[in-house]
mmCIF file of C-alpha atoms in Angstrom:
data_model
loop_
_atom_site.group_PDB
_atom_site.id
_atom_site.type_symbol
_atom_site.label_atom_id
_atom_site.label_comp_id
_atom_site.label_asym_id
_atom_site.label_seq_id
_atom_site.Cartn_x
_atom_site.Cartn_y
_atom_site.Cartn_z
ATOM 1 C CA UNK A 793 8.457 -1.810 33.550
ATOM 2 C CA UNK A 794 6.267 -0.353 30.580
ATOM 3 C CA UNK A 795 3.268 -2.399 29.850
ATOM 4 C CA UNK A 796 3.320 -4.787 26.706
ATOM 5 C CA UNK A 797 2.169 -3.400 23.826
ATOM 6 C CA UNK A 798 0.296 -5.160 20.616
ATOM 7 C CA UNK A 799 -1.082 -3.454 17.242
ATOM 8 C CA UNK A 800 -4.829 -3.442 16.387
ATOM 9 C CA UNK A 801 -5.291 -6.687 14.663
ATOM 10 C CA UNK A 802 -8.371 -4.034 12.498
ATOM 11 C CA UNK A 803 -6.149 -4.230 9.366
ATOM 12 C CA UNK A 804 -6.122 -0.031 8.484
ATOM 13 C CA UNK A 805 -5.832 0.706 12.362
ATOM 14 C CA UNK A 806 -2.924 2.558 13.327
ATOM 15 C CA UNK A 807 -3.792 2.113 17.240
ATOM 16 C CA UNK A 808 -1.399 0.216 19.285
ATOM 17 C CA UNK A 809 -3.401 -1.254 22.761
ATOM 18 C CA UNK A 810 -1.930 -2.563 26.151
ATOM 19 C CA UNK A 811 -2.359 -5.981 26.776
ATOM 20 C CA UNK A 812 -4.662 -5.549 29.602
ATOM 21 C CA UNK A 813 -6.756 -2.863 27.609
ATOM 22 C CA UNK A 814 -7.477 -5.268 24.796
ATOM 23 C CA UNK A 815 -10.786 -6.619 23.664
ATOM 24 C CA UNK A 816 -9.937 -9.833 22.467
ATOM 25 C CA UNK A 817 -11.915 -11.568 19.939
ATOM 26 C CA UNK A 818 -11.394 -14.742 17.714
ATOM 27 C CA UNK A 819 -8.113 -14.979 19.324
ATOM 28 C CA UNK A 820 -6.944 -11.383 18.138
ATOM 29 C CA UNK A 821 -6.524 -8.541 19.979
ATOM 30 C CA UNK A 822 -8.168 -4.731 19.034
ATOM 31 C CA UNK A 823 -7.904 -1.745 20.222
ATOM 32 C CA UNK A 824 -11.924 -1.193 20.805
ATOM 33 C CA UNK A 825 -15.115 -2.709 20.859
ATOM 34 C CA UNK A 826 -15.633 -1.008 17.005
ATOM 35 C CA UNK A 827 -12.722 -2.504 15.717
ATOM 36 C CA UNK A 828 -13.666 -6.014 16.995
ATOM 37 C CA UNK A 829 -16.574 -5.935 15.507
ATOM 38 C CA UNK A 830 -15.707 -4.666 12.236
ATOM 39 C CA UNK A 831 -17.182 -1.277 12.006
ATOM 40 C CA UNK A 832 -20.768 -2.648 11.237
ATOM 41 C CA UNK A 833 -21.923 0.928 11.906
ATOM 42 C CA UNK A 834 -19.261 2.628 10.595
ATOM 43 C CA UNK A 835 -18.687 4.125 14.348
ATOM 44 C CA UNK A 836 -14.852 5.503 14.972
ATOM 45 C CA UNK A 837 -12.291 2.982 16.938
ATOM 46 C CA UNK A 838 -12.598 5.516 19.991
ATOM 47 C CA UNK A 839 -15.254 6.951 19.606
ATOM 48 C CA UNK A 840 -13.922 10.401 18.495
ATOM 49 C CA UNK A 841 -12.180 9.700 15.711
ATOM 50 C CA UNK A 842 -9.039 11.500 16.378
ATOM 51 C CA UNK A 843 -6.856 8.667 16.382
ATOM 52 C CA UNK A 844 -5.673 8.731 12.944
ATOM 53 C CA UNK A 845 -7.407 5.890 11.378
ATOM 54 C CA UNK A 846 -8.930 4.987 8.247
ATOM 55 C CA UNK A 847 -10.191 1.450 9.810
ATOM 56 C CA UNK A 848 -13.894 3.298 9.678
ATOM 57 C CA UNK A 849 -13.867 4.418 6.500
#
C-alpha cells in the first residue's frame, strides 16, 4: 500500500510530502521545516533547492 500523500500547504510549493514525513504546523502540513516557517531566511524547502520551487523566492 503506497503511503498517503498531501501537497505543501507553502502556497508556491510544488512538493508533495508523506504523511509521516510532514512537519505539521497550525494544523497544516509542509513539506520542511523552511516552508513551515515561511522562509524567514529565504533558505530553500530542502535545503538544495532543486526541487522546483519558487516558495523561496
Amino acid at each position: 500500500m503506497a503511503p498517503l500523500t498531501t501537497p505543501c500547504a507553502c502556497p508556491d510549493c510544488v512538493c508533495t510530502v508523506s504523511e509521516g514525513d510532514a512537519v505539521l504546523r497550525d494544523g497544516s502540513a509542509f513539506c520542511s521545516e523552511a516552508c513551515a516557517s515561511g522562509h524567514k531566511n529565504q533558505e530553500p524547502c530542502h535545503g538544495n533547492g532543486s526541487c522546483g520551487c519558487t516558495c523561496n523566492a
